[in-house]
mmCIF file of C-alpha atoms in Angstrom:
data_model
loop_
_atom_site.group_PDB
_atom_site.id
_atom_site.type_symbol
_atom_site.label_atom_id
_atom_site.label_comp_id
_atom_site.label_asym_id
_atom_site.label_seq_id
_atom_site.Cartn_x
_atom_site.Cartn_y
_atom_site.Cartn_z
ATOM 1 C CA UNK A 4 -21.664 -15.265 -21.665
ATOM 2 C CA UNK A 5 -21.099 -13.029 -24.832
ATOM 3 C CA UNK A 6 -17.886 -13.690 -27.074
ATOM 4 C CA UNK A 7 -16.920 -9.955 -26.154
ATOM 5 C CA UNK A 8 -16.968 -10.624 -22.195
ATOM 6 C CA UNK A 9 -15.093 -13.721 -22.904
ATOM 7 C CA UNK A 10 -12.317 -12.726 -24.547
ATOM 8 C CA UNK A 11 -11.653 -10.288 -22.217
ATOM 9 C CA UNK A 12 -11.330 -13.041 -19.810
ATOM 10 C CA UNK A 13 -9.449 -15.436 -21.701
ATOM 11 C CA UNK A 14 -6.755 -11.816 -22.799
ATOM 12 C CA UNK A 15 -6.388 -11.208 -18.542
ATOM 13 C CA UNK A 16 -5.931 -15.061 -18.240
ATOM 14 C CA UNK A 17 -3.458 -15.376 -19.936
ATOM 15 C CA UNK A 18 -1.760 -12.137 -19.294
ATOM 16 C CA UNK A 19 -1.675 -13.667 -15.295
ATOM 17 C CA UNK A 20 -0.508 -16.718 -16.998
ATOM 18 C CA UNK A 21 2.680 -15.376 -18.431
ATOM 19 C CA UNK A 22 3.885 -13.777 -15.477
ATOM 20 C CA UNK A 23 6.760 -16.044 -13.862
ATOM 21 C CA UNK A 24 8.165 -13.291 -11.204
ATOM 22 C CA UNK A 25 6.020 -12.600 -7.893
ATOM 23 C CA UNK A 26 6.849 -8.677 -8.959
ATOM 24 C CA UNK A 27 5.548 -9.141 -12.610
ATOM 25 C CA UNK A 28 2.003 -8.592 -10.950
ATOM 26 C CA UNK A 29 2.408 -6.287 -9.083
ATOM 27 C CA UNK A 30 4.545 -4.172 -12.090
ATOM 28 C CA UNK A 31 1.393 -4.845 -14.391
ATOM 29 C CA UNK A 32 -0.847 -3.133 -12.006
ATOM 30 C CA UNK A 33 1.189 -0.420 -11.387
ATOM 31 C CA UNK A 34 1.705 -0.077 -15.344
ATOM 32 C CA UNK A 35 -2.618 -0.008 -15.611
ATOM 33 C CA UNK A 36 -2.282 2.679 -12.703
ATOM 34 C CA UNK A 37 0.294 5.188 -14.556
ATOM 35 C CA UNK A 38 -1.194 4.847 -17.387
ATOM 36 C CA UNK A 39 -5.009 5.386 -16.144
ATOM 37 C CA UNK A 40 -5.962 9.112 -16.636
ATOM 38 C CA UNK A 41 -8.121 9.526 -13.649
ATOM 39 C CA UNK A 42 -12.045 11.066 -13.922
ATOM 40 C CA UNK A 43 -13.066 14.683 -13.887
ATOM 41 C CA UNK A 44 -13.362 16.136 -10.571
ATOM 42 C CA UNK A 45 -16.625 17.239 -10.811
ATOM 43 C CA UNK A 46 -17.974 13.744 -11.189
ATOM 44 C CA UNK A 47 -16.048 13.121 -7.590
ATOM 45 C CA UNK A 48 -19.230 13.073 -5.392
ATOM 46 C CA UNK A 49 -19.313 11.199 -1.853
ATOM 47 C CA UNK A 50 -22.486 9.157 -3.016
ATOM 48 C CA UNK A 51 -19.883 7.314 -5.487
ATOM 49 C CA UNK A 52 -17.522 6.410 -2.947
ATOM 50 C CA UNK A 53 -16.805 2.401 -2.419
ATOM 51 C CA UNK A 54 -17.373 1.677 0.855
ATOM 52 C CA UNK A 55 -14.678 -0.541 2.496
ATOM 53 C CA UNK A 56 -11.820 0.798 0.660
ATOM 54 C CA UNK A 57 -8.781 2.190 2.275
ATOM 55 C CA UNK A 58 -8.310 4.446 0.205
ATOM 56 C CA UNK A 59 -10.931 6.770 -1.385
ATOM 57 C CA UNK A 60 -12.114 5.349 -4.597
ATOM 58 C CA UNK A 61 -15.074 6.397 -6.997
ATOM 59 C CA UNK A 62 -16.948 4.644 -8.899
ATOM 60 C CA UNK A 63 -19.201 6.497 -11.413
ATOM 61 C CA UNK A 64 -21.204 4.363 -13.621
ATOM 62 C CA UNK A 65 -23.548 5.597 -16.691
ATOM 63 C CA UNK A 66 -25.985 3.506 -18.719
ATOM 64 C CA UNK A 67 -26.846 3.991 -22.426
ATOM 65 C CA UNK A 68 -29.669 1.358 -22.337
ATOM 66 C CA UNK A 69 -27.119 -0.866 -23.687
ATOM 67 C CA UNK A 70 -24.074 -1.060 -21.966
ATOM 68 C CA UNK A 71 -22.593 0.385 -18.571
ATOM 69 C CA UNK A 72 -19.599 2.691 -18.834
ATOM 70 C CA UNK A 73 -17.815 3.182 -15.535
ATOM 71 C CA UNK A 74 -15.488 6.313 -14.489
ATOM 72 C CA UNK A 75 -13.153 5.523 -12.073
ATOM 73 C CA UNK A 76 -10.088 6.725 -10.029
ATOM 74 C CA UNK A 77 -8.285 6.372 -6.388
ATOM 75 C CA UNK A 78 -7.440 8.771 -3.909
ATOM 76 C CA UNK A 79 -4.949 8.121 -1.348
ATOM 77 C CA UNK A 80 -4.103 11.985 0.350
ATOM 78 C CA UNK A 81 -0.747 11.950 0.470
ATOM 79 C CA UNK A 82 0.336 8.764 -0.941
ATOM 80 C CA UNK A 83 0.197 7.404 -4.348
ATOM 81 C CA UNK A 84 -1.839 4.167 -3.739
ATOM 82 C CA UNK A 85 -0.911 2.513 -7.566
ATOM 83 C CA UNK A 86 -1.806 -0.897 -6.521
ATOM 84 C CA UNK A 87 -5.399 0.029 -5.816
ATOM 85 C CA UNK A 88 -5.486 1.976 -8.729
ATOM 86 C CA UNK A 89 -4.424 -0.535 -10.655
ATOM 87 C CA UNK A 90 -6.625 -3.071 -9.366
ATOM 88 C CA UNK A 91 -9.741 -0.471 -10.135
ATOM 89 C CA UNK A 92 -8.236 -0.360 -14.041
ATOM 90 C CA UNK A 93 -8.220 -4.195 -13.966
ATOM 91 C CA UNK A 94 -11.662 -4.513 -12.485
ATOM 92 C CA UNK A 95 -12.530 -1.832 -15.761
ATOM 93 C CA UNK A 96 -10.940 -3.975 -18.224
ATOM 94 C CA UNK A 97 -13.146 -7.215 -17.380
ATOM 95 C CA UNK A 98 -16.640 -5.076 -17.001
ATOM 96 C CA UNK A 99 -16.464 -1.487 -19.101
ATOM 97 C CA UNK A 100 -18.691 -1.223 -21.373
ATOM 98 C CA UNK A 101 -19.974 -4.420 -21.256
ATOM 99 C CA UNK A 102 -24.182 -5.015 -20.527
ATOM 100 C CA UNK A 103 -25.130 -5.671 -17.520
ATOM 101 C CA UNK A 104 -26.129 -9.343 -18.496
ATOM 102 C CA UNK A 105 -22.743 -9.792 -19.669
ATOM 103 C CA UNK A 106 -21.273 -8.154 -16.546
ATOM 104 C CA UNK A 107 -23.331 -10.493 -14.474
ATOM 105 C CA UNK A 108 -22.268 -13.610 -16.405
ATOM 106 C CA UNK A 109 -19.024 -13.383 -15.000
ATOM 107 C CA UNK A 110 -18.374 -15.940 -11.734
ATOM 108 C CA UNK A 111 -16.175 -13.011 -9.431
ATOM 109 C CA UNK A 112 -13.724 -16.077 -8.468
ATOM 110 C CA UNK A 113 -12.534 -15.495 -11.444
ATOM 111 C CA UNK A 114 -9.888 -13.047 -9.986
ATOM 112 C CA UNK A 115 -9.126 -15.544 -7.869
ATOM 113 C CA UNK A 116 -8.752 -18.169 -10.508
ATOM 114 C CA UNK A 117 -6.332 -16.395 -12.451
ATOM 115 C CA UNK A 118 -3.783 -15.451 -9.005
ATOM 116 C CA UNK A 119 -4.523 -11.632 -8.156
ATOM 117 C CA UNK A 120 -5.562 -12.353 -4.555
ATOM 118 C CA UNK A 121 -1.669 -14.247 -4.296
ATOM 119 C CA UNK A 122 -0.106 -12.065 -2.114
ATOM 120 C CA UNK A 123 -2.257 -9.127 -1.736
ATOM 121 C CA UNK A 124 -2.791 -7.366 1.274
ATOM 122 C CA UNK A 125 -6.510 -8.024 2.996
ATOM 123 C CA UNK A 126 -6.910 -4.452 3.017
ATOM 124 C CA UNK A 127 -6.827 -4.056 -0.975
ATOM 125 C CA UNK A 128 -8.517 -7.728 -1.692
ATOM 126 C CA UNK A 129 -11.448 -6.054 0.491
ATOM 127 C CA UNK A 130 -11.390 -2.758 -1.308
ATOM 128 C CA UNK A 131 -11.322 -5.020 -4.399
ATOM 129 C CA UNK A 132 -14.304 -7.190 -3.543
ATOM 130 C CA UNK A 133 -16.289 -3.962 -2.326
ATOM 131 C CA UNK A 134 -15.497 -2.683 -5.811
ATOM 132 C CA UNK A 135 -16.508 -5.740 -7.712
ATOM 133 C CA UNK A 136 -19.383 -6.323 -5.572
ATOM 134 C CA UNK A 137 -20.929 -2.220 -6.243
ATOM 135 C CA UNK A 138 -20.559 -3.326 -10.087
ATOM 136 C CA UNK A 139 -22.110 -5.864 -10.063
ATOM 137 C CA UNK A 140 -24.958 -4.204 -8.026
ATOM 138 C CA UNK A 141 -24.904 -1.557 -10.603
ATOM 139 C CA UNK A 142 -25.282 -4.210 -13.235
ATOM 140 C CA UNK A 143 -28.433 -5.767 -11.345
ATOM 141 C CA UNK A 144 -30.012 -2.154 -11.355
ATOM 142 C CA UNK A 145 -29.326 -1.098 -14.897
ATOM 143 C CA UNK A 146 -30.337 -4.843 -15.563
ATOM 144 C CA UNK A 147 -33.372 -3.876 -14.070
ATOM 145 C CA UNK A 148 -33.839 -1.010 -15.428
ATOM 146 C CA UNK A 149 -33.620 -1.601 -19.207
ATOM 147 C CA UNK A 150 -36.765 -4.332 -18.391
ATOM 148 C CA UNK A 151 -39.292 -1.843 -17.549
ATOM 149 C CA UNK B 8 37.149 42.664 -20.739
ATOM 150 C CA UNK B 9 34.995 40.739 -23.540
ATOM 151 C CA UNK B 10 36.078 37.518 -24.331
ATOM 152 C CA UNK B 11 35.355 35.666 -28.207
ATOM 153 C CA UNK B 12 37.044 32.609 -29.493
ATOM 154 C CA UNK B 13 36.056 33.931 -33.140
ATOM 155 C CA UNK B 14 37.790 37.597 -32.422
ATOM 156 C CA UNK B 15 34.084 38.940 -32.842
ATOM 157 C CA UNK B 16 33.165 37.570 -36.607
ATOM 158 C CA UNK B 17 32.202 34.683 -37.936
ATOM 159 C CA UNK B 18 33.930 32.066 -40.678
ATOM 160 C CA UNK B 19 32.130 33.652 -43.126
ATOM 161 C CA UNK B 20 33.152 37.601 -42.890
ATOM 162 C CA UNK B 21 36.771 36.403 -43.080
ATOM 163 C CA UNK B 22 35.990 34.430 -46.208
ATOM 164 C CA UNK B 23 34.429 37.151 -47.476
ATOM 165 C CA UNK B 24 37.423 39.988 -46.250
ATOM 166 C CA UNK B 25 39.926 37.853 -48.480
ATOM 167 C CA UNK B 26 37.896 37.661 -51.569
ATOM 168 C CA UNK B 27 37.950 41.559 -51.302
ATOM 169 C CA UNK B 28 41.087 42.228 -50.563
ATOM 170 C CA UNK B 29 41.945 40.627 -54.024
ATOM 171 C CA UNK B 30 43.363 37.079 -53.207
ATOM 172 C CA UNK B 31 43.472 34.926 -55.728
ATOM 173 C CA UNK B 32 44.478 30.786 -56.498
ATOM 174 C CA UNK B 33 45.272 30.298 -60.489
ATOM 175 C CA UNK B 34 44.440 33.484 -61.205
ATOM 176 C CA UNK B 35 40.592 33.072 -59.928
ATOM 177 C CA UNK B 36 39.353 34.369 -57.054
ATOM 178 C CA UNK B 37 40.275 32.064 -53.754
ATOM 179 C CA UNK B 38 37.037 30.419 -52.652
ATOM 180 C CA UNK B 39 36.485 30.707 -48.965
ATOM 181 C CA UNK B 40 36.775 27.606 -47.112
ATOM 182 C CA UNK B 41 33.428 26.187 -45.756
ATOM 183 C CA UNK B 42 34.026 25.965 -41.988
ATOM 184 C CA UNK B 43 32.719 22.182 -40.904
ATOM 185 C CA UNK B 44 30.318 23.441 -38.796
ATOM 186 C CA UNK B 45 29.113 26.896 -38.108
ATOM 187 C CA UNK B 46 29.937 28.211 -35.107
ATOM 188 C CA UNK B 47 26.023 28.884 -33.737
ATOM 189 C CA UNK B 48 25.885 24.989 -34.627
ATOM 190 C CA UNK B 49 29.157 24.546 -32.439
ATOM 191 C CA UNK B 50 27.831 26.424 -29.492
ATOM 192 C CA UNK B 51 24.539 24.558 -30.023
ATOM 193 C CA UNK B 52 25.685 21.590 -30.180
ATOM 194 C CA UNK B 53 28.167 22.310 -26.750
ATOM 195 C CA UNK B 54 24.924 22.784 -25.013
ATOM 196 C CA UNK B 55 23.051 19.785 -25.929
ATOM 197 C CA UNK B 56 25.973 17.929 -24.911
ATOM 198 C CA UNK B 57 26.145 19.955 -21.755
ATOM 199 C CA UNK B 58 22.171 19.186 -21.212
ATOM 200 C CA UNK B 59 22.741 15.238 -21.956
ATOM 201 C CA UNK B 60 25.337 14.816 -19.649
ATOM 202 C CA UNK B 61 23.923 17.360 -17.089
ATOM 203 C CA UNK B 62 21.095 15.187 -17.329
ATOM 204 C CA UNK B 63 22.759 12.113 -16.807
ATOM 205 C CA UNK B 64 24.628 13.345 -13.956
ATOM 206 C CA UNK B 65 21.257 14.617 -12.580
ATOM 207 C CA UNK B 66 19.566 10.874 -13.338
ATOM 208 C CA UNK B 67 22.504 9.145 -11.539
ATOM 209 C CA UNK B 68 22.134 11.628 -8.727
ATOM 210 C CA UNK B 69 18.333 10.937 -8.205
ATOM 211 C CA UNK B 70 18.405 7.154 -8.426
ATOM 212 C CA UNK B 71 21.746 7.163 -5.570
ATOM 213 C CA UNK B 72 19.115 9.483 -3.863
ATOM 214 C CA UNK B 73 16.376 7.436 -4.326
ATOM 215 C CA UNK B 74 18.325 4.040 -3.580
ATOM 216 C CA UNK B 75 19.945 5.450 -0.190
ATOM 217 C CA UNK B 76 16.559 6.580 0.705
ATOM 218 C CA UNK B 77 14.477 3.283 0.292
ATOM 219 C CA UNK B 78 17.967 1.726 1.818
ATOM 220 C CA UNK B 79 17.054 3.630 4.745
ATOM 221 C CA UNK B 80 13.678 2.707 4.864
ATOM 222 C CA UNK B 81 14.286 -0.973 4.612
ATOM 223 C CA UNK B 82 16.835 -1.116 6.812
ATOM 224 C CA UNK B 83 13.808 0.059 9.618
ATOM 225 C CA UNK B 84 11.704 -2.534 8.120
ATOM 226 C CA UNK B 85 13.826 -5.174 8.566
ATOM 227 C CA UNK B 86 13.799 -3.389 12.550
ATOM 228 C CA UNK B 87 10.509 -4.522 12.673
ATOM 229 C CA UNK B 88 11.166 -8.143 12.942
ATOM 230 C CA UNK B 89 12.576 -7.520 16.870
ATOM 231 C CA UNK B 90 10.678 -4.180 17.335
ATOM 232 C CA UNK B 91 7.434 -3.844 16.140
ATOM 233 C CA UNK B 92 6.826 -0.197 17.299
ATOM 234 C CA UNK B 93 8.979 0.595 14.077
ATOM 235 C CA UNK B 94 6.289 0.063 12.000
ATOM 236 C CA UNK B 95 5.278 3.807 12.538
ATOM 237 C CA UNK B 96 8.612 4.958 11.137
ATOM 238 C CA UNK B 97 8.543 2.863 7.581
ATOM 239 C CA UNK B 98 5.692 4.386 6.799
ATOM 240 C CA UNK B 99 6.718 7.559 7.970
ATOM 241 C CA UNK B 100 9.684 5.928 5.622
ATOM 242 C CA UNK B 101 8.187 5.309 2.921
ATOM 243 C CA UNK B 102 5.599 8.251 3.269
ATOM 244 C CA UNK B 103 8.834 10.789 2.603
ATOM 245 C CA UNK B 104 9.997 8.554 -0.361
ATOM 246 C CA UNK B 105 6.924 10.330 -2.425
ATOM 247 C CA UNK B 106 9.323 13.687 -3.424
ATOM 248 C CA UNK B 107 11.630 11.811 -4.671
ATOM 249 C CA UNK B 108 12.315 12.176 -8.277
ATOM 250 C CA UNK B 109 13.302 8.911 -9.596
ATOM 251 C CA UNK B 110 11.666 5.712 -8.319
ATOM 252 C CA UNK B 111 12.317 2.322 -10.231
ATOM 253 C CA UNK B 112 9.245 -0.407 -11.058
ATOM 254 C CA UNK B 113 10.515 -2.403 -8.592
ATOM 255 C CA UNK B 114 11.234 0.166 -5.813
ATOM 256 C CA UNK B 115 7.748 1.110 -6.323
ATOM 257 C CA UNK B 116 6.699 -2.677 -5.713
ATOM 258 C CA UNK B 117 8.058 -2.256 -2.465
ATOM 259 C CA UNK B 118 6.746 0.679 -1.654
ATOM 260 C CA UNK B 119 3.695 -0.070 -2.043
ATOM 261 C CA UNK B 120 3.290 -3.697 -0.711
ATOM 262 C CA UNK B 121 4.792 -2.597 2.860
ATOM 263 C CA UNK B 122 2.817 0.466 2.989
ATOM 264 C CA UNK B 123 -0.056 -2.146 2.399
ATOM 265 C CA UNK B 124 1.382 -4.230 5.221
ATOM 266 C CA UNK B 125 1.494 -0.909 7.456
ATOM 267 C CA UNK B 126 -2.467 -0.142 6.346
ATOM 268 C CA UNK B 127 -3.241 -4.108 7.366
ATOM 269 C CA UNK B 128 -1.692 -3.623 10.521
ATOM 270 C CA UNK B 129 -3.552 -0.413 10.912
ATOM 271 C CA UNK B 130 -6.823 -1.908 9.870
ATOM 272 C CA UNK B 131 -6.257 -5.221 12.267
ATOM 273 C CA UNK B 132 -5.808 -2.442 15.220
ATOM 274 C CA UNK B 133 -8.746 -0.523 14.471
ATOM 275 C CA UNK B 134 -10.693 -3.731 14.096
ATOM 276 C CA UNK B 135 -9.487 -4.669 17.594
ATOM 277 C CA UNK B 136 -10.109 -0.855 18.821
ATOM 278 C CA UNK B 137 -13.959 -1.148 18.067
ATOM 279 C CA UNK B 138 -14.400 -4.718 19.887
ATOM 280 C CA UNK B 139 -12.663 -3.466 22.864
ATOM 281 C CA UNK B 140 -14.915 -0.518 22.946
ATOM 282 C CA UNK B 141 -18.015 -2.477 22.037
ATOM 283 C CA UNK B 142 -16.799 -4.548 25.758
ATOM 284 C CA UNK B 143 -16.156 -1.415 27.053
ATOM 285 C CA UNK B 144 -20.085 -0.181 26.212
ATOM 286 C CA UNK B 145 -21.313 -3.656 26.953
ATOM 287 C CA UNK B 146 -19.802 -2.811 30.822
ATOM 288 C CA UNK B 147 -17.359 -5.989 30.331
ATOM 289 C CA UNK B 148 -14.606 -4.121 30.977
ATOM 290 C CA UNK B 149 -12.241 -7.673 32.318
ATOM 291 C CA UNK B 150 -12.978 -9.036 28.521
ATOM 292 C CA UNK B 151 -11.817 -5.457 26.857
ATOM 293 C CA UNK B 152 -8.499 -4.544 28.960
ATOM 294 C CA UNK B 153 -7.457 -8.633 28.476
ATOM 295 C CA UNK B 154 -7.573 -7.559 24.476
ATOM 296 C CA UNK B 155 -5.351 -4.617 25.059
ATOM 297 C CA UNK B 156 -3.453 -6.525 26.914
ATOM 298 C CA UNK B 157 -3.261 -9.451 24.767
ATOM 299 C CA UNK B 158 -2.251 -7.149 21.518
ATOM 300 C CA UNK B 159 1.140 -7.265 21.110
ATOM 301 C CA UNK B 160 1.791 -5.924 17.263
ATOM 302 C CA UNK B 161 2.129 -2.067 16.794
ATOM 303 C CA UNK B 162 0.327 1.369 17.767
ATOM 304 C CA UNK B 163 -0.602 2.632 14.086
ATOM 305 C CA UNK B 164 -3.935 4.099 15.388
ATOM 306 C CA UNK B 165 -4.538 7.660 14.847
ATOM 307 C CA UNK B 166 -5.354 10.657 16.297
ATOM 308 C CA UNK B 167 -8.244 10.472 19.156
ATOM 309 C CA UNK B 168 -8.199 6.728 18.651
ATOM 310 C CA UNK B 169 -4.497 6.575 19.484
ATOM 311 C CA UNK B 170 -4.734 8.754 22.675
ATOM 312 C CA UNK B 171 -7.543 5.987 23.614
ATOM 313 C CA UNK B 172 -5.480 3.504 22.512
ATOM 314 C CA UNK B 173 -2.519 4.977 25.286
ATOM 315 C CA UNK B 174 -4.988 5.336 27.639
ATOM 316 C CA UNK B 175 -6.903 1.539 27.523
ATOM 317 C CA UNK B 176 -2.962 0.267 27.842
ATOM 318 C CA UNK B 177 -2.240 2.312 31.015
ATOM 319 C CA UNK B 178 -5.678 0.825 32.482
ATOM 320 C CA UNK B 179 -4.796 -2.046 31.073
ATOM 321 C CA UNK B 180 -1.604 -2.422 32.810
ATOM 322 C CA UNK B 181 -3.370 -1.223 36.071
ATOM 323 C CA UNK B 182 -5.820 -4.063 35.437
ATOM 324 C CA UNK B 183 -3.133 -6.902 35.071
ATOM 325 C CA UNK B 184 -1.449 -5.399 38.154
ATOM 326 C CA UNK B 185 -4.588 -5.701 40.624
ATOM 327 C CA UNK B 186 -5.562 -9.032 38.640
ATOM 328 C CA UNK B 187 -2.431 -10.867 39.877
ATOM 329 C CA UNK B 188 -2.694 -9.466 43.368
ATOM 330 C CA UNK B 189 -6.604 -10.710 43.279
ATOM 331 C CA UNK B 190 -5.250 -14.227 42.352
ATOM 332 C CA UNK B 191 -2.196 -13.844 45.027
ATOM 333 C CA UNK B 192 -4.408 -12.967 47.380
ATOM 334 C CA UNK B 193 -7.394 -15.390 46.410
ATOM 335 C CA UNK B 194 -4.178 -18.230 46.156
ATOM 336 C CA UNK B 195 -2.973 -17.291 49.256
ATOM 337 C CA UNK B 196 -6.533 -17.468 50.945
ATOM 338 C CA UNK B 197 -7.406 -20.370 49.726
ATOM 339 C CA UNK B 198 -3.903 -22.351 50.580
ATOM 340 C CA UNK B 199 -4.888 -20.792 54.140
ATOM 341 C CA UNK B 200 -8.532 -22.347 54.183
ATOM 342 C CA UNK B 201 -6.242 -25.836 53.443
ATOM 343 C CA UNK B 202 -3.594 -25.570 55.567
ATOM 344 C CA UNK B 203 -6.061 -24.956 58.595
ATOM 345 C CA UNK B 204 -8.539 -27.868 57.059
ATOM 346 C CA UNK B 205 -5.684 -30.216 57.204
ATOM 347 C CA UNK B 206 -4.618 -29.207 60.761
ATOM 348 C CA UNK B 207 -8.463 -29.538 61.741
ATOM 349 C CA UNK B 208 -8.469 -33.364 60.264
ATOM 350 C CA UNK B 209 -5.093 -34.100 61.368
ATOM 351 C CA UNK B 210 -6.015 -32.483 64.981
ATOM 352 C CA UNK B 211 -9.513 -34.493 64.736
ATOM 353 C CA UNK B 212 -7.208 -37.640 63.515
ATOM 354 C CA UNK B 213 -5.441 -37.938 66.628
ATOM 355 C CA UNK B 214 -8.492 -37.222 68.832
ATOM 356 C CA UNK B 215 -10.037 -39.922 67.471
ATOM 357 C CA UNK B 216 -6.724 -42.322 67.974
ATOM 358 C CA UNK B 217 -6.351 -41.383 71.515
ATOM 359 C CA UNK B 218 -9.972 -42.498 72.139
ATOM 360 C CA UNK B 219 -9.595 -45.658 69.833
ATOM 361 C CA UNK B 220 -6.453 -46.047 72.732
ATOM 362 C CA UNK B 221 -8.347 -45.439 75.590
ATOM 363 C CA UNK B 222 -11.226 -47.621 74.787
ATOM 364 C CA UNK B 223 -8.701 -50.464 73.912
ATOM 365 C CA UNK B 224 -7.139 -50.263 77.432
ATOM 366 C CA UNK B 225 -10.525 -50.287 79.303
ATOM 367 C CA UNK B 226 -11.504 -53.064 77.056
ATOM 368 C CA UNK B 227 -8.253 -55.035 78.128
ATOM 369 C CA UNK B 228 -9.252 -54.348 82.096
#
C-alpha cells in the first residue's frame, strides 16, 4: 500500500473517530453531498449506472495509464437522496485518483472498520458495496490494462 | 398630493441658499452645516435595515414552516408503531418536505434516514413480491398465498406491482378461508372415522364379553 492511499485512510479514520453523536455521521455525509458538484450530463449514460442502487448513481471512470479518475453523482427523481451521495463522495475520497494497485490494496472492510455501516439502512450499505465493488472491478481492468 | 420629508431639496441647496443670501458668523461667510448623513445614505440605509429584518422575519417564518411541517410528518411516523399502513403517508410526508425553504442539518438527518427506512421496507416487499411470484410460476401456489398471508408490514409496492400485490391478498384471504374449512372438514371427518372406530371396538368389546359369559355358564353345567 502506497503512503498516498494510506493517508487517506488513516485522514477518514480518524475523521469517524472524532465523531461522538450518532448524527455527526450522518451530518458529515450530507456536508460531502452539498458540497459535491455533480458530473456533466452528457457523461450520464445507462452503461455507467451501479447496479443495485436505489437510487440512480453513475459511475464514470477514466484512466491516464497512471491513475483512475472517477466522475460521479446520484439521482434520486424527486427526492434529494444526500446520504447516498455522500456515501459516493466518501467512496471518491479513499480511491480518486489513486492507481489501480493502490486502489486494490485497500481491504473494503475497511468501511466497516471505521463505523459507516452503524446504522445505515441495507438499502444504501448495498448501493454502497455495489459501488465499491464496480471500482474495484474497474481497478482490476485498468490494472490489466496498463500490463499489456 | 406629493409627499417629501426634505420639502423637495437636499441639505446641501439650503446650505448653499444661505451663503447667497449673504449670511454671515464674525463677519465671514456662515459655513453650511454638514448634515451627518446624506439623505440618499439615510434612505439607503432604511432599506438595508428593512431587507435585514425582512429577511429575518422571512428566516423565522421558513424554519416555523419547516418545523411544523417535519412535526407533522413525525407525528405519522410515530403512527407507524400501531399502524403500519402509515408508512405510505411519511414518505408522502417527507416527500412534500422537499419545497420547503429552510431545512436544518439535523432535520435533514431525519429526513433522510426514515425515507431510507420507507425504501427498506419497500425493497423487503419487492423482495417478497418476486418469491411469491417465482411460487406462483413454479405452480406452488399453497407456498406463495401463505407468504402474502404471512406479511404483515406495509403495502409500499408500486404501480402494477401494487395492484398484484391487492390482488394476491384478496386470493390470499380466499385461500385461508377454504384452508380452514379443508381442515374443519378434514377434523371433523376424521373425529367421525374415531368416534365410529371406538363404537365398532366397544360394540365388538361387549360381543366378545357376552360370549366369554355364555361359555362360562355352559362350562359351569
Amino acid at each position: 500500500m502506497s503512503n498516498a492511499i494510506e493517508k487517506r485512510l488513516e485522514e477518514i479514520r480518524d475523521k469517524f473517530a472524532s465523531f461522538t453523536d450518532p448524527d455527526d455521521k450522518w451530518k458529515f455525509l450530507l456536508d460531502l453531498a452539498k458540497a459535491h458538484k455533480g458530473m456533466d450530463a452528457s457523461l450520464k449514460a445507462e452503461k455507467f449506472i451501479i447496479v443495485g442502487c436505489a437510487s440512480t448513481m453513475y459511475l464514470v471512470p477514466s484512466f491516464d495509464g497512471e491513475k483512475i479518475h472517477f466522475e460521479m453523482d446520484v439521482e434520486g427523481g424527486t427526492t434529494n437522496p444526500l446520504i447516498s451521495r455522500g456515501l459516493g463522495c466518501l467512496a471518491l475520497q479513499v480511491y480518486n485518483d489513486m492507481t489501480p494497485a493502490d486502489i486494490l490494496s485497500v481491504d473494503p472492510a475497511f468501511f466497516q472498520q471505521i463505523g459507516l455501516n452503524v446504522g445505515l439502512s441495507p438499502t444504501r450499505s448495498n448501493g454502497f458495496a455495489s459501488l465499491v465493488k464496480q471500482i474495484y472491478l474497474y481497478a482490476r481492468v485498468f490494472a490489466a490494462l496498463a500490463k499489456k | 398630493m406629493g409627499f417629501s420629508f426634505l420639502n423637495g431639496k437636499s441639505p446641501f441647496d439650503e446650505a448653499e441658499e444661505r451663503l447667497e443670501a449673504g449670511e454671515t458668523v464674525n463677519g465671514k461667510p456662515k459655513m453650511p452645516k454638514a448634515p451627518v448623513m446624506g439623505w440618499q445614505d439615510g434612505v439607503f440605509l432604511l432599506v438595508i435595515i428593512g431587507l435585514v429584518i425582512g429577511g429575518y422575519q422571512y428566516y423565522q417564518y421558513a424554519k416555523k414552516k419547516s418545523a411544523d411541517a417535519f412535526a407533522a410528518c413525525d407525528a405519522l411516523y410515530v403512527a407507524t408503531e400501531s399502524d403500519v399502513a402509515k408508512f405510505a403517508e411519511v414518505e408522502v410526508c417527507y416527500e412534500a418536505t422537499w419545497d420547503l425553504g429552510f431545512v436544518s442539518d439535523s432535520l435533514e438527518v431525519v429526513r433522510q434516514n426514515r425515507i431510507g427506512e420507507v425504501e427498506d421496507l419497500r425493497n423487503a416487499q419487492k423482495d417478497l413480491y418476486d418469491a411469491v411470484n417465482a411460487d406462483l410460476t413454479k405452480g406452488d401456489s399453497a407456498t406463495a398465498l401463505k407468504k402474502v398471508s404471512a406479511y404483515t408490514g406495509p403495502v409500499l409496492l408500486y404501480g402494477g406491482a401494487k395492484e398484484d400485490w391487492e390482488s394476491l391478498v384478496k386470493a390470499a384471504a380466499e385461500f385461508e378461508v377454504a384452508e380452514a374449512a379443508r381442515i374443519a372438514a378434514e377434523k371433523a371427518a376424521k373425529e367421525e372415522a374415531e368416534r365410529l372406530a371406538a363404537e365398532e371396538a366397544a360394540k365388538a368389546e361387549a360381543e366378545k364379553a357376552a360370549k366369554s359369559k355364555k361359555k362360562g355358564r355352559k362350562a359351569k353345567k
